[in-house]
Amino acid sequence: MSQPDHGQARKQRFQERLHVLHDTALHRKLKQHLPAAFNERWTRRHWIHASLFATIGALAATIVPGFSNAIDAPLPSAHSTLALPLPPLPPARRAEVPGDSWQILRVQRGQTLSDLFEVAGVPATVMHRVLDHPGTREALTRLRPGTEIAFDLPVNGQLRTIRFDRDAGHRVELSLQGDQVRERVLERVTTTRTVVASGEIRSSLYASALKAGLSPSAINTMTDEIFKYDIDFSKDVQPGDRFSVVMDETWREGERIDTSKILAATFSTGGKTYTGFRFDRGDKSEYFDLNGRPLKKSFIRMPIPFARLSSTFGSRRHPILGTMRMHKGVDYAAGTGTPIMAAGDARVQFAGTQRGYGNVVILDHGRGYTTLYGHMSRFGKIRTGQRVNQGTVIGYVGSTGMATGPHLHYEFRVNGQHRNPLSVTMPPPEPLKGAELAAFRAQTAPAMARIRGMEELMYADAGKDKPTVTASTATAPAGNKRG
């Protein structure tokens, strides 16, 4: 062998030796980092684990691609739309399109008819056109909170129809067609039933009455019409007082729309029970006690509520003339424009200007009783000879005539003689007599029996365990009526 060949062989053996040493070192290093299970002989448990992992890996390799294919599958192509131009509707056809259709509004407290038309976007000129239609002004100018009014407004924004309830049984639709207003009256069936509601006051009368089933209007009838002359509801009512009411409920299309008609009521406070029964005398309804005496007094002492007494009845120095003169009435100081009410049912004897009284109204109450109201800034909606009810606004406070400031001069006369309005004995109201009294007793007996039956049922165990707030309702046989 030549010398170069021998050197090449030695170099090759050297490299082979290096590879062996490298592999040995790598094997030792790897063995140090591997778990003990791989550095020793495998047991049966190791082989079972390895088989299990291999099986799971095979299943994953089979299933995952399927999911991948499902996810990557392309979605079906979406449908495309194309806007096509349409010819515009003629004006005549547009007027027939309902557009916003019926816009229904409910009257809120303090809202007027003009407010509702403004909310609906209808001009005031259209409102006056509607009010000029016969029979409409009376229904639309006496709106109560909760009353529903609907406006039919097509897309052109012009009012086409207005809808409102003339009364509980009739709905009116007024269609505006050109210069004409066409009326359509729809009859609505109502059902009336008589119920008895009773309650005991714990927190407040209002809360207890609501829980007993009385509506706010029924509560006002009880406090402001029936018992206001006998009970001061701001001072006299105490926890534990009781009340019972027999009333007519009016239902329409499943909705209770009226409970203000109270037929009979009792109120127990301060160890005394007050009663009130509704009865028609002549052409108006009044409330009477159990013996047929009217609950409404003939006169109210103050024609202005919450006014300040600024001058009393009797001799005094006149504030303008400076001389001692008899002051034949009393003065109530109040701001200009404060409403003045009729002290009792009467006929307007005089309404005009009279010497130092300025604008003055004199009312004739019959049986020799008259009242005078002076220094008014303006008159109410009254005229000489007209009949007015107690509480009717006959004028407004002012300072016309001989007056140093706005006030009401009020006089009370009996057969032409002046009496002190603050101390005069007011005449009692006329009680029921004869046939009217007999009819009243026949009418009130069933109502009183219902109240007593309800109270016996509710308060039988009151002495043992008084309820915190007791309320119940009993329904009498229902009667149907229309309108």
Tab-separated table of C-alpha atoms in Angstrom:
chain	number	residue	atom	x	y	z
A	1	MET	CA	0.000	0.000	0.000
A	2	SER	CA	1.395	3.348	-0.885
A	3	GLN	CA	1.968	6.037	1.686
A	4	PRO	CA	-0.949	8.294	0.611
A	5	ASP	CA	-3.405	5.391	0.771
A	6	HIS	CA	-2.285	4.521	4.272
A	7	GLY	CA	-2.862	8.092	5.503
A	8	GLN	CA	-6.311	8.197	3.943
A	9	ALA	CA	-7.282	4.999	5.801
A	10	ARG	CA	-6.123	6.337	9.123
A	11	LYS	CA	-8.122	9.513	8.596
A	12	GLN	CA	-11.263	7.499	7.805
A	13	ARG	CA	-10.849	5.345	10.946
A	14	PHE	CA	-10.384	8.455	13.029
A	15	GLN	CA	-13.606	9.983	11.729
A	16	GLU	CA	-15.501	6.750	12.378
A	17	ARG	CA	-14.198	6.775	15.946
A	18	LEU	CA	-15.381	10.366	16.415
A	19	HIS	CA	-18.890	9.421	15.192
A	20	VAL	CA	-19.046	6.567	17.689
A	21	LEU	CA	-17.966	8.811	20.567
A	22	HIS	CA	-20.479	11.474	19.513
A	23	ASP	CA	-23.313	8.978	19.320
A	24	THR	CA	-22.389	7.557	22.707
A	25	ALA	CA	-22.339	10.980	24.367
A	26	LEU	CA	-25.660	11.939	22.726
A	27	HIS	CA	-27.250	8.704	23.875
A	28	ARG	CA	-26.113	9.293	27.439
A	29	LYS	CA	-27.418	12.881	27.445
A	30	LEU	CA	-30.767	11.889	26.010
A	31	LYS	CA	-31.108	9.075	28.505
A	32	GLN	CA	-30.616	11.535	31.362
A	33	HIS	CA	-33.603	13.654	30.191
A	34	LEU	CA	-36.000	10.827	29.329
A	35	PRO	CA	-38.430	9.410	31.958
A	36	ALA	CA	-37.377	6.324	33.796
A	37	ALA	CA	-39.933	4.277	31.907
A	38	PHE	CA	-37.996	4.735	28.683
A	39	ASN	CA	-34.612	4.088	30.278
A	40	GLU	CA	-35.591	0.707	31.603
A	41	ARG	CA	-37.440	-2.305	30.381
A	42	TRP	CA	-41.145	-1.615	29.580
A	43	THR	CA	-43.716	-3.318	31.719
A	44	ARG	CA	-47.175	-4.516	30.683
A	45	ARG	CA	-48.659	-1.312	32.081
A	46	HIS	CA	-46.403	0.770	29.800
A	47	TRP	CA	-47.538	-1.179	26.755
A	48	ILE	CA	-51.238	-0.720	27.693
A	49	HIS	CA	-50.777	3.053	28.011
A	50	ALA	CA	-48.902	3.198	24.735
A	51	SER	CA	-51.676	1.228	22.966
A	52	LEU	CA	-54.336	3.537	24.419
A	53	PHE	CA	-52.521	6.684	23.259
A	54	ALA	CA	-51.989	5.192	19.839
A	55	THR	CA	-55.711	4.373	19.520
A	56	ILE	CA	-56.751	7.908	20.564
A	57	GLY	CA	-54.292	9.405	18.102
A	58	ALA	CA	-55.671	7.252	15.273
A	59	LEU	CA	-59.253	8.313	16.056
A	60	ALA	CA	-58.271	11.985	16.178
A	61	ALA	CA	-56.478	11.673	12.881
A	62	THR	CA	-59.661	10.188	11.377
A	63	ILE	CA	-62.269	12.618	12.830
A	64	VAL	CA	-60.525	16.010	12.719
A	65	PRO	CA	-60.147	16.113	8.944
A	66	GLY	CA	-63.918	15.539	8.702
A	67	PHE	CA	-64.584	18.611	10.824
A	68	SER	CA	-62.091	20.553	8.832
A	69	ASN	CA	-63.861	19.643	5.627
A	70	ALA	CA	-67.232	20.639	7.082
A	71	ILE	CA	-65.901	23.981	8.254
A	72	ASP	CA	-64.102	24.721	5.068
A	73	ALA	CA	-67.102	23.777	2.919
A	74	PRO	CA	-68.124	26.837	0.919
A	75	LEU	CA	-71.467	28.440	1.809
A	76	PRO	CA	-74.158	28.530	-0.820
A	77	SER	CA	-74.108	31.746	-2.732
A	78	ALA	CA	-76.512	34.426	-1.325
A	79	HIS	CA	-79.410	35.676	-3.399
A	80	SER	CA	-78.826	39.102	-4.795
A	81	THR	CA	-81.536	41.774	-4.978
A	82	LEU	CA	-82.020	44.411	-7.544
A	83	ALA	CA	-83.902	47.650	-6.842
A	84	LEU	CA	-86.366	48.382	-9.602
A	85	PRO	CA	-87.695	51.911	-10.040
A	86	LEU	CA	-91.499	52.156	-9.572
A	87	PRO	CA	-93.751	54.881	-10.896
A	88	PRO	CA	-94.896	57.382	-8.184
A	89	LEU	CA	-98.416	57.078	-6.765
A	90	PRO	CA	-100.868	59.717	-7.947
A	91	PRO	CA	-101.998	62.198	-5.231
A	92	ALA	CA	-105.505	60.742	-5.185
A	93	ARG	CA	-104.134	57.267	-4.482
A	94	ARG	CA	-101.722	58.529	-1.835
A	95	ALA	CA	-104.609	60.070	0.113
A	96	GLU	CA	-106.122	56.601	0.486
A	97	VAL	CA	-102.997	55.036	1.970
A	98	PRO	CA	-103.387	54.666	5.770
A	99	GLY	CA	-99.801	55.782	6.400
A	100	ASP	CA	-99.458	56.318	10.177
A	101	SER	CA	-103.038	54.987	10.516
A	102	TRP	CA	-104.687	55.713	13.863
A	103	GLN	CA	-102.592	57.755	16.261
A	104	ILE	CA	-104.238	57.213	19.667
A	105	LEU	CA	-103.677	59.792	22.418
A	106	ARG	CA	-104.872	59.763	26.026
A	107	VAL	CA	-105.525	63.044	27.787
A	108	GLN	CA	-102.995	63.762	30.527
A	109	ARG	CA	-103.713	65.922	33.548
A	110	GLY	CA	-103.503	69.584	32.543
A	111	GLN	CA	-103.691	68.930	28.790
A	112	THR	CA	-106.127	70.845	26.605
A	113	LEU	CA	-107.642	69.974	23.248
A	114	SER	CA	-105.206	72.290	21.476
A	115	ASP	CA	-102.312	70.459	23.170
A	116	LEU	CA	-103.553	67.142	21.760
A	117	PHE	CA	-103.896	68.537	18.241
A	118	GLU	CA	-100.383	69.966	18.526
A	119	VAL	CA	-98.989	66.578	19.608
A	120	ALA	CA	-100.716	64.936	16.634
A	121	GLY	CA	-99.311	67.598	14.287
A	122	VAL	CA	-102.741	68.848	13.223
A	123	PRO	CA	-103.104	72.636	12.650
A	124	ALA	CA	-105.364	74.721	14.884
A	125	THR	CA	-107.468	75.703	11.865
A	126	VAL	CA	-108.475	72.057	11.467
A	127	MET	CA	-109.295	71.857	15.192
A	128	HIS	CA	-111.690	74.824	14.931
A	129	ARG	CA	-113.248	73.226	11.886
A	130	VAL	CA	-113.903	70.076	13.901
A	131	LEU	CA	-115.313	72.048	16.835
A	132	ASP	CA	-117.733	73.865	14.542
A	133	HIS	CA	-119.466	70.571	13.780
A	134	PRO	CA	-122.765	70.359	15.727
A	135	GLY	CA	-122.528	68.522	19.037
A	136	THR	CA	-118.723	68.251	18.964
A	137	ARG	CA	-117.658	71.231	21.053
A	138	GLU	CA	-119.506	69.992	24.146
A	139	ALA	CA	-117.798	66.590	24.007
A	140	LEU	CA	-114.252	67.788	23.209
A	141	THR	CA	-114.016	70.790	25.529
A	142	ARG	CA	-114.766	68.799	28.695
A	143	LEU	CA	-111.908	66.343	28.540
A	144	ARG	CA	-111.005	64.324	31.606
A	145	PRO	CA	-107.614	62.688	32.211
A	146	GLY	CA	-107.566	59.287	30.533
A	147	THR	CA	-110.010	60.226	27.768
A	148	GLU	CA	-109.002	58.694	24.430
A	149	ILE	CA	-108.860	60.656	21.173
A	150	ALA	CA	-107.593	59.095	17.935
A	151	PHE	CA	-106.374	60.807	14.755
A	152	ASP	CA	-106.295	59.088	11.354
A	153	LEU	CA	-103.297	60.571	9.541
A	154	PRO	CA	-102.413	59.299	6.022
A	155	VAL	CA	-98.959	59.682	4.498
A	156	ASN	CA	-99.698	63.189	3.280
A	157	GLY	CA	-99.982	64.328	6.930
A	158	GLN	CA	-103.486	65.803	6.641
A	159	LEU	CA	-106.118	64.743	9.143
A	160	ARG	CA	-108.601	62.417	7.522
A	161	THR	CA	-110.678	61.237	10.516
A	162	ILE	CA	-110.893	62.016	14.225
A	163	ARG	CA	-112.444	59.573	16.685
A	164	PHE	CA	-113.686	60.205	20.229
A	165	ASP	CA	-116.336	59.019	22.704
A	166	ARG	CA	-119.362	61.253	22.980
A	167	ASP	CA	-120.510	59.297	26.038
A	168	ALA	CA	-120.045	55.828	27.515
A	169	GLY	CA	-122.193	54.144	24.868
A	170	HIS	CA	-121.425	56.092	21.694
A	171	ARG	CA	-118.231	56.633	19.699
A	172	VAL	CA	-118.101	59.351	17.054
A	173	GLU	CA	-115.970	59.361	13.909
A	174	LEU	CA	-115.729	62.640	11.999
A	175	SER	CA	-114.347	62.308	8.457
A	176	LEU	CA	-112.978	65.433	6.789
A	177	GLN	CA	-113.697	65.248	3.077
A	178	GLY	CA	-112.915	68.473	1.308
A	179	ASP	CA	-115.060	71.200	2.854
A	180	GLN	CA	-117.461	68.685	4.357
A	181	VAL	CA	-117.389	66.919	7.730
A	182	ARG	CA	-119.198	63.590	7.750
A	183	GLU	CA	-120.264	62.067	11.051
A	184	ARG	CA	-120.601	58.382	11.880
A	185	VAL	CA	-121.850	57.296	15.317
A	186	LEU	CA	-120.954	53.806	16.542
A	187	GLU	CA	-122.998	52.320	19.373
A	188	ARG	CA	-120.952	50.577	22.074
A	189	VAL	CA	-122.648	48.135	24.413
A	190	THR	CA	-122.116	48.827	28.118
A	191	THR	CA	-122.920	46.676	31.129
A	192	THR	CA	-123.818	48.085	34.549
A	193	ARG	CA	-123.632	46.167	37.794
A	194	THR	CA	-124.106	47.258	41.390
A	195	VAL	CA	-121.324	46.385	43.839
A	196	VAL	CA	-120.588	46.924	47.509
A	197	ALA	CA	-117.072	47.929	48.563
A	198	SER	CA	-115.934	48.290	52.151
A	199	GLY	CA	-112.616	49.095	53.807
A	200	GLU	CA	-110.853	50.043	57.019
A	201	ILE	CA	-108.320	52.861	57.099
A	202	ARG	CA	-104.807	52.088	58.294
A	203	SER	CA	-102.364	54.239	56.338
A	204	SER	CA	-104.585	56.690	54.454
A	205	LEU	CA	-108.142	56.948	53.181
A	206	TYR	CA	-107.008	57.147	49.570
A	207	ALA	CA	-104.834	54.030	49.742
A	208	SER	CA	-107.480	52.034	51.615
A	209	ALA	CA	-110.242	53.102	49.226
A	210	LEU	CA	-108.175	52.121	46.191
A	211	LYS	CA	-107.520	48.719	47.710
A	212	ALA	CA	-111.241	48.331	48.404
A	213	GLY	CA	-111.951	48.781	44.688
A	214	LEU	CA	-112.936	52.453	44.516
A	215	SER	CA	-111.665	54.495	41.596
A	216	PRO	CA	-110.238	58.012	42.111
A	217	SER	CA	-113.508	59.504	40.796
A	218	ALA	CA	-115.526	57.461	43.314
A	219	ILE	CA	-113.227	58.595	46.130
A	220	ASN	CA	-113.737	62.222	45.092
A	221	THR	CA	-117.509	61.735	45.051
A	222	MET	CA	-117.415	60.358	48.582
A	223	THR	CA	-115.174	63.097	49.997
A	224	ASP	CA	-116.162	66.160	47.921
A	225	GLU	CA	-119.889	65.620	47.394
A	226	ILE	CA	-121.344	63.323	50.033
A	227	PHE	CA	-119.517	63.907	53.316
A	228	LYS	CA	-117.649	67.187	52.811
A	229	TYR	CA	-120.161	69.150	54.935
A	230	ASP	CA	-119.890	66.799	57.933
A	231	ILE	CA	-116.321	65.440	57.863
A	232	ASP	CA	-113.065	67.352	57.560
A	233	PHE	CA	-111.026	64.731	55.706
A	234	SER	CA	-107.783	66.595	56.359
A	235	LYS	CA	-108.208	66.476	60.165
A	236	ASP	CA	-110.976	64.124	61.315
A	237	VAL	CA	-110.014	60.850	59.613
A	238	GLN	CA	-108.007	58.454	61.798
A	239	PRO	CA	-106.656	54.890	61.449
A	240	GLY	CA	-109.407	52.403	62.223
A	241	ASP	CA	-112.174	54.472	60.605
A	242	ARG	CA	-114.366	52.490	58.225
A	243	PHE	CA	-116.306	53.200	55.070
A	244	SER	CA	-118.727	51.294	52.859
A	245	VAL	CA	-119.990	52.226	49.411
A	246	VAL	CA	-122.745	50.913	47.142
A	247	MET	CA	-121.953	51.999	43.593
A	248	ASP	CA	-122.754	51.317	39.972
A	249	GLU	CA	-119.881	50.039	37.838
A	250	THR	CA	-120.079	50.584	34.090
A	251	TRP	CA	-118.155	48.081	31.936
A	252	ARG	CA	-117.470	48.246	28.219
A	253	GLU	CA	-115.606	45.641	26.189
A	254	GLY	CA	-114.084	44.131	29.330
A	255	GLU	CA	-112.914	47.480	30.754
A	256	ARG	CA	-114.340	49.253	33.788
A	257	ILE	CA	-114.920	52.791	32.545
A	258	ASP	CA	-116.918	54.461	35.315
A	259	THR	CA	-117.534	54.031	39.049
A	260	SER	CA	-118.377	57.617	39.993
A	261	LYS	CA	-122.100	56.955	40.557
A	262	ILE	CA	-122.334	56.168	44.279
A	263	LEU	CA	-125.827	55.069	45.328
A	264	ALA	CA	-125.163	54.900	49.066
A	265	ALA	CA	-122.247	55.361	51.448
A	266	THR	CA	-121.447	55.206	55.144
A	267	PHE	CA	-118.412	56.570	56.970
A	268	SER	CA	-117.607	55.803	60.606
A	269	THR	CA	-115.226	58.180	62.390
A	270	GLY	CA	-114.960	59.578	65.910
A	271	GLY	CA	-117.491	57.079	67.228
A	272	LYS	CA	-120.207	58.317	64.842
A	273	THR	CA	-121.463	56.866	61.555
A	274	TYR	CA	-122.503	59.229	58.739
A	275	THR	CA	-124.749	58.061	55.920
A	276	GLY	CA	-125.478	59.365	52.441
A	277	PHE	CA	-127.979	58.140	49.844
A	278	ARG	CA	-128.386	59.302	46.265
A	279	PHE	CA	-131.905	60.328	45.285
A	280	ASP	CA	-133.316	62.237	42.313
A	281	ARG	CA	-135.332	65.245	43.420
A	282	GLY	CA	-136.768	67.173	40.538
A	283	ASP	CA	-134.301	67.330	37.666
A	284	LYS	CA	-131.091	66.723	39.640
A	285	SER	CA	-129.551	64.125	41.919
A	286	GLU	CA	-128.764	64.931	45.550
A	287	TYR	CA	-127.464	63.068	48.604
A	288	PHE	CA	-129.570	62.742	51.748
A	289	ASP	CA	-129.043	61.253	55.198
A	290	LEU	CA	-130.993	58.277	56.492
A	291	ASN	CA	-133.927	60.531	57.504
A	292	GLY	CA	-134.212	62.273	54.131
A	293	ARG	CA	-132.421	65.507	55.063
A	294	PRO	CA	-130.070	66.882	52.374
A	295	LEU	CA	-126.363	66.535	53.154
A	296	LYS	CA	-125.628	69.608	51.083
A	297	LYS	CA	-125.957	72.790	53.134
A	298	SER	CA	-127.974	75.697	51.805
A	299	PHE	CA	-124.964	78.054	51.875
A	300	ILE	CA	-121.207	77.930	52.073
A	301	ARG	CA	-119.615	80.418	54.442
A	302	MET	CA	-116.717	81.453	52.204
A	303	PRO	CA	-117.330	82.149	48.506
A	304	ILE	CA	-113.535	82.116	48.014
A	305	PRO	CA	-111.557	79.105	49.266
A	306	PHE	CA	-108.425	79.787	51.331
A	307	ALA	CA	-108.887	83.581	51.241
A	308	ARG	CA	-107.811	85.965	54.026
A	309	LEU	CA	-110.438	87.860	55.978
A	310	SER	CA	-109.328	91.492	55.672
A	311	SER	CA	-112.341	93.362	57.097
A	312	THR	CA	-115.168	92.237	59.378
A	313	PHE	CA	-118.851	93.123	59.676
A	314	GLY	CA	-119.777	96.256	61.655
A	315	SER	CA	-118.900	99.904	62.108
A	316	ARG	CA	-115.492	101.015	60.827
A	317	ARG	CA	-113.655	103.971	59.292
A	318	HIS	CA	-113.990	103.827	55.510
A	319	PRO	CA	-110.525	103.396	53.946
A	320	ILE	CA	-111.266	105.884	51.139
A	321	LEU	CA	-113.869	108.334	52.539
A	322	GLY	CA	-112.226	108.471	55.966
A	323	THR	CA	-115.576	108.589	57.800
A	324	MET	CA	-117.126	106.120	60.228
A	325	ARG	CA	-119.588	103.980	58.348
A	326	MET	CA	-121.359	100.681	58.792
A	327	HIS	CA	-119.568	97.911	56.940
A	328	LYS	CA	-122.517	95.764	55.870
A	329	GLY	CA	-120.473	92.751	54.812
A	330	VAL	CA	-117.067	91.146	55.105
A	331	ASP	CA	-114.016	91.505	52.880
A	332	TYR	CA	-111.817	88.666	51.658
A	333	ALA	CA	-108.409	89.681	50.324
A	334	ALA	CA	-107.246	87.656	47.325
A	335	GLY	CA	-105.289	88.125	44.127
A	336	THR	CA	-106.909	89.638	41.067
A	337	GLY	CA	-108.600	86.950	39.009
A	338	THR	CA	-109.322	84.572	41.906
A	339	PRO	CA	-112.623	82.758	41.149
A	340	ILE	CA	-115.694	83.701	43.213
A	341	MET	CA	-118.341	80.999	43.788
A	342	ALA	CA	-122.078	81.254	44.352
A	343	ALA	CA	-122.758	80.670	48.054
A	344	GLY	CA	-125.876	78.613	47.271
A	345	ASP	CA	-128.333	77.630	44.579
A	346	ALA	CA	-129.921	80.808	43.275
A	347	ARG	CA	-131.202	82.956	40.445
A	348	VAL	CA	-129.023	85.832	39.208
A	349	GLN	CA	-130.938	88.922	40.269
A	350	PHE	CA	-128.397	91.485	39.040
A	351	ALA	CA	-125.055	91.449	37.211
A	352	GLY	CA	-123.555	94.820	36.307
A	353	THR	CA	-122.020	97.993	37.736
A	354	GLN	CA	-123.439	99.632	40.868
A	355	ARG	CA	-122.008	102.744	42.575
A	356	GLY	CA	-119.157	101.973	44.970
A	357	TYR	CA	-119.514	98.214	44.495
A	358	GLY	CA	-118.036	98.402	41.007
A	359	ASN	CA	-118.774	95.178	39.120
A	360	VAL	CA	-121.317	93.433	41.326
A	361	VAL	CA	-123.505	90.313	41.282
A	362	ILE	CA	-126.613	89.839	43.448
A	363	LEU	CA	-128.084	86.348	43.840
A	364	ASP	CA	-131.618	85.539	44.993
A	365	HIS	CA	-131.690	82.217	46.882
A	366	GLY	CA	-135.415	82.252	47.624
A	367	ARG	CA	-137.242	82.392	50.995
A	368	GLY	CA	-136.005	85.998	51.435
A	369	TYR	CA	-132.250	85.208	51.273
A	370	THR	CA	-129.922	87.184	48.958
A	371	THR	CA	-126.130	87.518	48.679
A	372	LEU	CA	-124.016	90.286	47.118
A	373	TYR	CA	-120.494	90.040	45.610
A	374	GLY	CA	-118.675	93.330	44.852
A	375	HIS	CA	-115.496	94.796	43.317
A	376	MET	CA	-115.192	92.033	40.680
A	377	SER	CA	-112.611	92.401	37.932
A	378	ARG	CA	-114.944	90.582	35.506
A	379	PHE	CA	-118.030	88.390	35.486
A	380	GLY	CA	-118.304	84.664	34.995
A	381	LYS	CA	-120.441	83.067	32.290
A	382	ILE	CA	-123.698	84.271	33.804
A	383	ARG	CA	-126.544	86.611	32.911
A	384	THR	CA	-129.429	88.205	34.759
A	385	GLY	CA	-132.275	85.754	35.330
A	386	GLN	CA	-130.088	82.652	34.969
A	387	ARG	CA	-130.257	79.801	37.501
A	388	VAL	CA	-126.895	78.870	39.063
A	389	ASN	CA	-125.904	76.061	41.385
A	390	GLN	CA	-123.927	76.360	44.577
A	391	GLY	CA	-120.232	76.573	43.727
A	392	THR	CA	-120.737	78.014	40.218
A	393	VAL	CA	-118.070	80.599	39.352
A	394	ILE	CA	-119.969	83.885	39.011
A	395	GLY	CA	-117.008	86.260	38.772
A	396	TYR	CA	-113.393	87.009	39.629
A	397	VAL	CA	-111.723	89.106	42.326
A	398	GLY	CA	-110.803	92.667	41.392
A	399	SER	CA	-110.686	96.221	42.727
A	400	THR	CA	-113.421	97.988	40.743
A	401	GLY	CA	-115.520	100.647	42.473
A	402	MET	CA	-114.373	102.139	45.771
A	403	ALA	CA	-111.578	99.712	46.673
A	404	THR	CA	-107.969	100.201	47.732
A	405	GLY	CA	-106.862	96.790	46.484
A	406	PRO	CA	-108.117	93.500	45.051
A	407	HIS	CA	-110.651	91.838	47.344
A	408	LEU	CA	-114.215	90.509	47.493
A	409	HIS	CA	-116.892	92.406	49.385
A	410	TYR	CA	-119.499	89.816	50.436
A	411	GLU	CA	-122.913	90.584	51.928
A	412	PHE	CA	-125.619	88.286	53.321
A	413	ARG	CA	-129.191	89.612	53.531
A	414	VAL	CA	-132.370	88.171	55.070
A	415	ASN	CA	-135.559	89.873	53.895
A	416	GLY	CA	-133.472	92.899	52.910
A	417	GLN	CA	-131.700	93.168	56.297
A	418	HIS	CA	-127.920	92.763	56.404
A	419	ARG	CA	-126.553	89.939	58.543
A	420	ASN	CA	-122.994	89.014	59.494
A	421	PRO	CA	-122.025	86.221	57.039
A	422	LEU	CA	-119.610	84.755	59.608
A	423	SER	CA	-122.171	84.259	62.407
A	424	VAL	CA	-125.624	84.182	60.819
A	425	THR	CA	-127.600	80.993	61.305
A	426	MET	CA	-127.832	79.463	57.872
A	427	PRO	CA	-131.260	78.217	56.849
A	428	PRO	CA	-131.540	74.420	56.807
A	429	PRO	CA	-132.091	72.797	53.429
A	430	GLU	CA	-135.548	71.538	52.560
A	431	PRO	CA	-135.972	67.879	53.620
A	432	LEU	CA	-137.881	65.300	51.631
A	433	LYS	CA	-141.592	65.122	52.380
A	434	GLY	CA	-144.660	63.115	51.501
A	435	ALA	CA	-144.415	60.947	48.412
A	436	GLU	CA	-140.763	61.841	47.826
A	437	LEU	CA	-139.821	60.704	51.325
A	438	ALA	CA	-141.713	57.430	50.884
A	439	ALA	CA	-139.987	56.785	47.563
A	440	PHE	CA	-136.624	57.649	49.136
A	441	ARG	CA	-137.098	55.152	51.970
A	442	ALA	CA	-138.168	52.413	49.571
A	443	GLN	CA	-135.094	53.070	47.433
A	444	THR	CA	-132.539	53.298	50.227
A	445	ALA	CA	-133.668	50.256	52.236
A	446	PRO	CA	-132.049	47.647	49.913
A	447	ALA	CA	-128.799	49.648	49.712
A	448	MET	CA	-128.578	49.924	53.496
A	449	ALA	CA	-129.256	46.198	53.845
A	450	ARG	CA	-126.368	45.439	51.472
A	451	ILE	CA	-124.008	47.658	53.447
A	452	ARG	CA	-124.976	46.079	56.772
A	453	GLY	CA	-124.651	42.578	55.345
A	454	MET	CA	-121.197	43.334	53.995
A	455	GLU	CA	-120.006	44.921	57.243
A	456	GLU	CA	-121.327	42.023	59.330
A	457	LEU	CA	-119.468	39.635	57.043
A	458	MET	CA	-116.219	41.589	57.104
A	459	TYR	CA	-116.066	42.826	60.685
A	460	ALA	CA	-117.693	39.926	62.545
A	461	ASP	CA	-114.409	39.138	64.318
A	462	ALA	CA	-113.085	42.701	64.359
A	463	GLY	CA	-113.017	42.797	68.156
A	464	LYS	CA	-110.745	39.768	68.283
A	465	ASP	CA	-108.449	40.290	65.338
A	466	LYS	CA	-108.735	43.496	63.357
A	467	PRO	CA	-107.416	43.341	59.793
A	468	THR	CA	-104.802	45.868	58.838
A	469	VAL	CA	-106.636	46.851	55.666
A	470	THR	CA	-109.937	45.169	54.909
A	471	ALA	CA	-111.469	45.326	51.450
A	472	SER	CA	-114.098	43.273	49.736
A	473	THR	CA	-116.548	43.561	46.904
A	474	ALA	CA	-119.927	41.910	46.472
A	475	THR	CA	-121.646	41.981	43.119
A	476	ALA	CA	-125.363	42.381	42.667
A	477	PRO	CA	-127.156	40.881	39.656
A	478	ALA	CA	-125.822	42.600	36.568
A	479	GLY	CA	-128.040	44.506	34.220
A	480	ASN	CA	-127.264	45.336	30.608
A	481	LYS	CA	-128.044	48.612	28.996
A	482	ARG	CA	-127.065	50.526	25.889
A	483	GLY	CA	-125.747	54.041	25.743
